[in-house]
Coordinates of C-alpha atoms and ligand atoms in Angstrom, one line a residue:
M175 CA 49.9 152.6 -107.6
G176 CA 48.2 149.5 -106.3
K177 CA 46.2 149.6 -103.1
K178 CA 46.0 147.2 -100.1
I179 CA 42.4 146.5 -99.9
F180 CA 40.5 144.8 -97.0
S181 CA 36.8 144.2 -96.5
G182 CA 34.5 141.8 -94.6
V183 CA 31.0 140.4 -94.8
Q184 CA 29.2 138.7 -91.9
P185 CA 28.0 135.2 -92.5
T186 CA 24.5 135.8 -91.2
G187 CA 22.6 134.3 -94.2
N188 CA 20.2 136.0 -96.6
L189 CA 22.9 137.9 -98.5
H190 CA 21.0 140.4 -100.6
L191 CA 21.2 143.0 -103.3
G192 CA 22.4 145.7 -100.8
N193 CA 25.4 143.4 -99.8
Y194 CA 26.0 142.8 -103.5
L195 CA 25.8 146.4 -104.8
G196 CA 27.2 148.1 -101.7
A197 CA 30.2 145.7 -101.3
I198 CA 30.7 142.4 -103.2
K199 CA 30.3 143.9 -106.7
N200 CA 33.0 146.4 -105.9
F201 CA 35.2 143.7 -104.5
V202 CA 35.1 142.0 -107.9
N203 CA 36.2 145.2 -109.7
L204 CA 39.0 145.9 -107.3
N205 CA 40.2 142.3 -107.5
E206 CA 40.4 142.6 -111.3
D207 CA 43.0 145.3 -111.1
E208 CA 46.3 143.5 -111.0
K209 CA 48.0 146.3 -109.1
N210 CA 45.8 145.9 -106.0
S211 CA 46.3 143.4 -103.3
C212 CA 42.9 142.3 -102.0
I213 CA 41.8 140.5 -98.8
F214 CA 38.2 139.5 -98.4
C215 CA 37.1 138.1 -95.1
V216 CA 34.1 136.2 -93.9
V217 CA 33.8 137.7 -90.4
D218 CA 32.3 135.0 -88.3
L219 CA 33.7 136.5 -85.0
H220 CA 31.5 139.5 -85.8
A221 CA 28.5 137.3 -86.3
I222 CA 28.6 135.8 -82.8
T223 CA 28.0 139.2 -81.2
V224 CA 24.4 138.1 -81.5
N225 CA 23.1 134.5 -80.9
Q226 CA 23.9 132.1 -83.6
D227 CA 22.9 128.5 -84.2
P228 CA 26.4 126.8 -84.6
K229 CA 25.3 124.6 -87.5
K230 CA 23.7 127.5 -89.4
L231 CA 26.8 129.7 -88.7
R232 CA 29.0 127.1 -90.4
D233 CA 26.6 126.8 -93.4
N234 CA 26.4 130.5 -93.7
T235 CA 30.1 130.9 -93.6
R236 CA 30.4 128.5 -96.5
E237 CA 27.6 130.2 -98.4
T238 CA 29.3 133.6 -98.0
V239 CA 32.5 132.3 -99.5
A240 CA 30.6 130.6 -102.3
T241 CA 28.9 134.0 -102.9
F242 CA 32.2 135.8 -103.2
L243 CA 33.4 133.2 -105.7
A244 CA 30.2 133.0 -107.7
S245 CA 30.1 136.9 -108.0
G246 CA 33.5 136.7 -109.6
I247 CA 36.2 137.2 -107.0
N248 CA 39.2 135.1 -108.0
S249 CA 40.7 133.2 -105.1
K250 CA 44.0 133.1 -107.0
K251 CA 44.2 136.9 -107.1
S252 CA 42.7 137.7 -103.7
I253 CA 43.0 136.2 -100.3
I254 CA 39.6 134.8 -99.2
F255 CA 39.4 133.5 -95.6
N256 CA 37.4 133.0 -92.5
Q257 CA 38.2 135.4 -89.7
S258 CA 38.1 132.8 -86.8
Q259 CA 40.8 130.8 -88.5
V260 CA 43.3 133.5 -88.0
S261 CA 43.8 134.1 -84.4
A262 CA 45.7 137.4 -84.8
H263 CA 42.3 139.1 -85.3
S264 CA 41.2 138.5 -81.7
E265 CA 44.6 139.4 -80.4
A266 CA 44.8 142.7 -82.3
A267 CA 41.2 143.5 -81.3
W268 CA 42.2 143.3 -77.6
I269 CA 45.2 145.5 -78.1
L270 CA 43.3 148.1 -80.1
S271 CA 40.4 148.1 -77.6
C272 CA 43.0 149.5 -75.2
T273 CA 43.6 152.3 -77.7
A274 CA 40.0 153.0 -78.5
R275 CA 38.2 155.4 -76.1
M276 CA 34.9 154.7 -74.4
G277 CA 33.6 158.0 -75.7
W278 CA 34.3 156.9 -79.3
L279 CA 32.4 153.7 -78.9
N280 CA 29.5 155.4 -77.2
R281 CA 28.9 157.4 -80.4
M282 CA 28.4 154.4 -82.6
T283 CA 24.9 154.6 -84.0
Q284 CA 24.9 151.0 -85.3
F285 CA 25.2 149.8 -81.7
K286 CA 22.4 152.1 -80.6
E287 CA 20.2 150.8 -83.4
K288 CA 21.0 147.1 -82.8
A289 CA 20.7 147.3 -79.1
G290 CA 17.6 149.5 -79.1
K291 CA 15.9 149.4 -75.7
N292 CA 17.8 146.2 -74.8
K293 CA 21.2 147.9 -74.0
E294 CA 21.7 146.0 -70.7
K295 CA 21.0 142.6 -72.2
V296 CA 23.0 142.6 -75.4
S297 CA 26.5 141.0 -75.4
S298 CA 29.5 143.2 -74.6
G299 CA 30.9 142.0 -77.9
L300 CA 28.2 143.9 -79.7
Y301 CA 29.4 147.1 -78.0
T302 CA 33.1 146.5 -78.7
Y303 CA 32.5 145.1 -82.2
P304 CA 34.0 148.2 -83.9
N305 CA 37.3 147.5 -82.2
L306 CA 37.4 144.1 -83.9
M307 CA 36.5 145.7 -87.2
A308 CA 39.4 148.1 -86.8
A309 CA 41.7 145.2 -86.0
D310 CA 40.6 143.4 -89.1
I311 CA 41.6 146.3 -91.3
L312 CA 44.7 147.5 -89.5
L313 CA 46.2 144.0 -89.0
Y314 CA 46.9 144.0 -92.8
L315 CA 48.0 147.6 -92.9
A316 CA 45.1 148.1 -95.4
D317 CA 44.7 151.5 -97.0
L318 CA 41.3 151.1 -98.8
V319 CA 38.1 149.6 -97.5
P320 CA 35.2 149.1 -99.8
V321 CA 31.9 149.2 -97.8
G322 CA 28.3 150.4 -97.8
D323 CA 27.4 153.7 -96.2
D324 CA 26.3 152.0 -92.9
Q325 CA 29.9 151.1 -92.2
K326 CA 31.2 154.7 -92.6
Q327 CA 31.2 155.5 -88.9
H328 CA 33.1 152.3 -88.1
L329 CA 35.7 153.3 -90.6
E330 CA 36.0 156.7 -89.0
L331 CA 36.6 155.0 -85.7
T332 CA 39.2 152.8 -87.3
R333 CA 41.0 155.9 -88.6
D334 CA 40.9 157.5 -85.1
I335 CA 42.3 154.3 -83.5
A336 CA 45.1 154.1 -86.1
Q337 CA 46.0 157.8 -85.5
K338 CA 46.0 157.5 -81.8
F339 CA 48.1 154.3 -81.8
N340 CA 50.6 156.0 -84.2
N341 CA 50.8 159.0 -81.9
D342 CA 50.9 157.2 -78.6
Y343 CA 53.8 155.0 -79.7
S344 CA 55.5 157.5 -82.0
E345 CA 58.8 157.3 -80.0
F346 CA 58.7 153.5 -79.9
G347 CA 58.5 152.8 -83.7
G348 CA 54.8 153.5 -84.0
K349 CA 55.2 156.7 -85.9
D350 CA 53.2 156.3 -89.2
F351 CA 53.0 152.5 -88.4
F352 CA 49.3 152.1 -89.4
P353 CA 48.3 153.7 -92.7
I354 CA 45.1 155.7 -92.1
P355 CA 42.6 153.7 -94.1
E356 CA 40.1 155.3 -96.5
P357 CA 36.6 154.0 -97.0
L358 CA 35.5 153.4 -100.6
I359 CA 31.8 154.1 -100.9
F360 CA 30.0 154.4 -104.2
E361 CA 27.2 157.0 -104.1
E362 CA 24.4 155.1 -106.0
S363 CA 24.9 151.8 -104.3
S364 CA 26.0 152.9 -100.9
R365 CA 22.5 152.5 -99.4
V366 CA 20.2 150.1 -101.1
M367 CA 16.9 150.6 -99.4
S368 CA 14.0 148.3 -98.5
L369 CA 11.6 147.6 -101.4
R370 CA 8.7 148.3 -99.0
D371 CA 10.0 151.5 -97.3
G372 CA 12.5 153.7 -99.0
T373 CA 13.6 155.3 -95.8
K374 CA 14.9 152.0 -94.3
K375 CA 18.0 150.2 -95.4
M376 CA 17.6 146.8 -97.2
S377 CA 18.6 144.4 -94.5
K378 CA 19.1 140.7 -93.7
S379 CA 17.3 141.0 -90.4
E380 CA 14.0 142.5 -91.7
T381 CA 11.3 139.9 -91.1
S382 CA 9.6 140.2 -94.5
S383 CA 11.8 138.9 -97.3
M384 CA 9.6 141.0 -99.7
T385 CA 11.7 144.0 -98.6
R386 CA 14.8 142.6 -100.2
I387 CA 16.1 140.8 -103.3
E388 CA 18.2 137.8 -102.0
L389 CA 21.0 136.5 -104.1
R390 CA 19.3 133.0 -104.0
D391 CA 15.9 134.4 -105.2
E392 CA 14.6 132.6 -108.3
N393 CA 13.7 134.7 -111.3
D394 CA 9.9 134.5 -110.7
L395 CA 10.4 135.8 -107.1
I396 CA 12.5 138.7 -108.4
I397 CA 9.7 139.7 -110.7
K398 CA 7.2 139.4 -107.9
K399 CA 9.2 141.4 -105.5
I400 CA 9.9 144.2 -108.0
S401 CA 6.3 144.3 -109.2
K402 CA 5.2 144.7 -105.6
A403 CA 7.9 147.2 -104.7
K404 CA 6.4 150.4 -103.3
T405 CA 6.3 153.5 -105.6
D406 CA 4.2 156.7 -105.3
P407 CA 1.3 158.2 -107.2
F408 CA 3.4 160.8 -109.1
P409 CA 4.8 160.4 -112.6
I410 CA 8.4 159.4 -113.2
P411 CA 10.2 162.8 -113.3
E412 CA 12.6 164.3 -115.9
S413 CA 15.3 165.5 -113.5
I414 CA 17.2 164.2 -110.5
G415 CA 16.2 167.3 -108.5
E416 CA 12.6 166.1 -108.6
L417 CA 13.5 162.9 -106.8
D418 CA 13.7 164.7 -103.4
N419 CA 11.2 163.3 -101.0
R420 CA 10.5 160.3 -103.3
P421 CA 12.7 157.7 -101.5
E422 CA 11.1 154.6 -103.1
V423 CA 11.5 155.9 -106.7
K424 CA 15.0 157.1 -106.0
N425 CA 15.9 153.6 -104.6
L426 CA 14.6 151.8 -107.7
L427 CA 16.6 154.2 -109.9
N428 CA 19.7 153.8 -107.8
I429 CA 19.5 150.0 -108.2
F430 CA 18.9 150.4 -111.9
S431 CA 21.9 152.7 -112.2
S432 CA 24.4 150.8 -110.2
L433 CA 23.4 147.4 -111.6
G434 CA 23.4 148.6 -115.2
E435 CA 26.4 151.0 -114.7
E436 CA 24.4 153.8 -116.3
P437 CA 23.9 157.4 -115.0
I438 CA 20.5 158.0 -113.4
L439 CA 19.9 160.9 -115.8
N440 CA 20.0 158.4 -118.8
I441 CA 17.4 156.2 -117.0
L442 CA 15.2 159.2 -116.4
N443 CA 15.5 160.2 -120.0
N444 CA 14.2 156.8 -121.0
Y445 CA 11.4 156.5 -118.5
S446 CA 10.1 160.0 -117.7
G447 CA 6.4 160.2 -118.4
K448 CA 6.1 156.4 -118.7
Q449 CA 4.4 154.0 -116.3
F450 CA 6.2 152.6 -113.3
S451 CA 5.3 149.1 -114.7
D452 CA 7.6 149.8 -117.7
L453 CA 10.5 150.8 -115.4
K454 CA 9.8 147.8 -113.1
N455 CA 9.7 145.3 -116.0
D456 CA 13.0 146.4 -117.3
L457 CA 14.5 146.5 -113.8
S458 CA 13.4 142.9 -113.3
D459 CA 15.0 141.9 -116.6
L460 CA 18.2 143.6 -115.6
L461 CA 18.2 142.0 -112.2
I462 CA 17.6 138.5 -113.6
N463 CA 20.3 139.1 -116.2
R464 CA 22.9 140.0 -113.6
L465 CA 21.8 137.8 -110.7
S466 CA 20.8 134.5 -112.2
P467 CA 24.3 133.6 -113.4
I468 CA 25.6 134.4 -109.9
R469 CA 22.8 132.3 -108.3
Q470 CA 23.5 129.3 -110.6
E471 CA 27.2 129.4 -109.9
L472 CA 26.5 129.9 -106.1
I473 CA 24.4 126.7 -106.0
K474 CA 27.1 124.8 -107.9
I475 CA 30.0 126.0 -105.7
D476 CA 28.0 125.6 -102.5
N477 CA 27.7 121.9 -103.2
D478 CA 31.4 121.5 -103.8
E479 CA 32.6 121.3 -100.2
G480 CA 36.1 120.1 -101.1
F481 CA 36.7 123.1 -103.3
L482 CA 35.4 125.6 -100.6
R483 CA 37.6 123.9 -98.0
E484 CA 40.6 124.3 -100.3
V485 CA 39.9 128.0 -100.9
L486 CA 39.5 128.7 -97.2
N487 CA 42.5 126.7 -96.1
D488 CA 44.7 128.4 -98.7
G489 CA 43.3 131.8 -97.7
A490 CA 43.9 131.2 -94.0
I491 CA 47.6 130.2 -94.7
K492 CA 48.1 133.4 -96.6
A493 CA 46.2 135.6 -94.1
K494 CA 48.2 134.1 -91.2
E495 CA 51.5 134.7 -92.9
K496 CA 50.7 138.5 -93.3
S497 CA 48.9 139.0 -90.0
E498 CA 51.5 137.2 -87.8
K499 CA 54.2 139.3 -89.2
N500 CA 52.3 142.5 -88.4
I501 CA 51.0 141.4 -84.9
K502 CA 54.7 140.7 -84.0
E503 CA 55.6 144.3 -85.0
I504 CA 52.6 145.7 -83.1
K505 CA 53.6 143.8 -79.9
K506 CA 57.2 144.9 -80.2
I507 CA 56.1 148.5 -80.5
I508 CA 53.9 148.3 -77.4
G509 CA 56.5 146.4 -75.3
L510 CA 54.7 143.0 -75.2
G511 CA 57.0 140.0 -74.9
Ligands
LIG191 P1 27.6 143.4 -93.2 O1 27.9 141.9 -93.1 O2 26.4 143.9 -92.4 O3 27.5 143.9 -94.6 C1 28.5 143.5 -95.6 C2 28.6 144.7 -96.6 O4 27.4 145.0 -97.2 C3 27.1 146.4 -97.1 N1 25.6 146.6 -97.0 C4 24.9 147.4 -97.8 N2 25.4 148.3 -98.7 C5 24.4 149.0 -99.4 N3 23.1 148.9 -99.1 C6 22.6 148.1 -98.1 N4 21.3 148.0 -97.8 C7 23.6 147.3 -97.4 N5 23.5 146.4 -96.4 C8 24.8 145.9 -96.2 C9 27.8 146.8 -95.8 O5 28.0 148.2 -95.7 C10 29.1 146.0 -95.9 O6 30.0 146.7 -96.6 N6 30.9 145.3 -89.9 C11 30.8 144.8 -91.3 C12 31.7 143.7 -91.6 C13 33.1 143.9 -91.3 C14 34.0 144.7 -92.1 C15 35.3 144.5 -91.5 C16 33.9 145.5 -93.2 C17 33.8 143.4 -90.3 N7 35.1 143.7 -90.4 C18 36.4 145.2 -92.0 C19 35.0 146.1 -93.8 C20 36.2 146.0 -93.1 C21 29.3 144.3 -91.4 O7 28.7 144.0 -90.5 O8 28.9 144.2 -92.7

């Protein structure tokens, strides 16, 4: 049976290989299955939880949509839209923030990481951000959410919120109202790590761009970044078990495996005993082979403002139609209006 799929990406610029392998590549596959109904959202309301330059935010929103399309998501088969254009997201976020418990939000590790020692100075939106994410998903009654591993805890919170809402209002039409959404996380690509430190996630916000492959990187730059990627002094092993405590090597193999859709063991069979430079050369070729068509398409689409506006307008109309129907139901259950 087909699934109702929802996922989102923040328009904060520098979209990278982690975003592609952890999320966007999987969106493309899910979108190709005719049975699924897919909604992919550029979550600009999430982006403003930290300071944004308004002009850059608008450009990055366009760029994120262009990346979805360039990667192969078909806007005729999926709904692609911009979160802030559909006001039911903000409304549902408020309602669900009254279901979510403080203790649940207090456990969110991403807030702790992002706020760091600055807890008193960050926006309150950064703290309540997971309520908005739950609203995004539940507003469309989605049952499957493709994400990278870093979003797993937010998904667990979304499930808790859905369950509590259904229980709290079970006598008022809320019983089983929200499906309990499942995360869809693919092992090899769920945590693409920094090219310079295999214990840290590849991230948009890391200051050095040498830590990540960006989707706009030219071929020469991809070769340079991979050739400079950290490895270790030991030989390429024969078995997966020997990869423990070798995070950088494991990361390169995971990237190879998920990009080439080939089991890690096959790759080890090909490279064990060989030089890292052999593995890196082939990995660069594979990256160029997969990413350069996306980059070329991205540049083309990003320049076509009319087309992007059309995709976003069309997506917003469809997203509004679905979300307004559901928010009405939600309000009726609660006794609002
Ligand atoms: P965001 O914008 O940080 O990242 C977008 C997607 O990319 C994945 N990702 C990674 N996957 C593997 N390795 C990495 N190094 C890596 N870095 C990022 C993320 O897991 C994510 O799937 N809160 C979300 C956006 C969001 C959302 C939603 C997602 C808002 N509402 C509803 C799903 C459903 C975020 O900040 O993702």
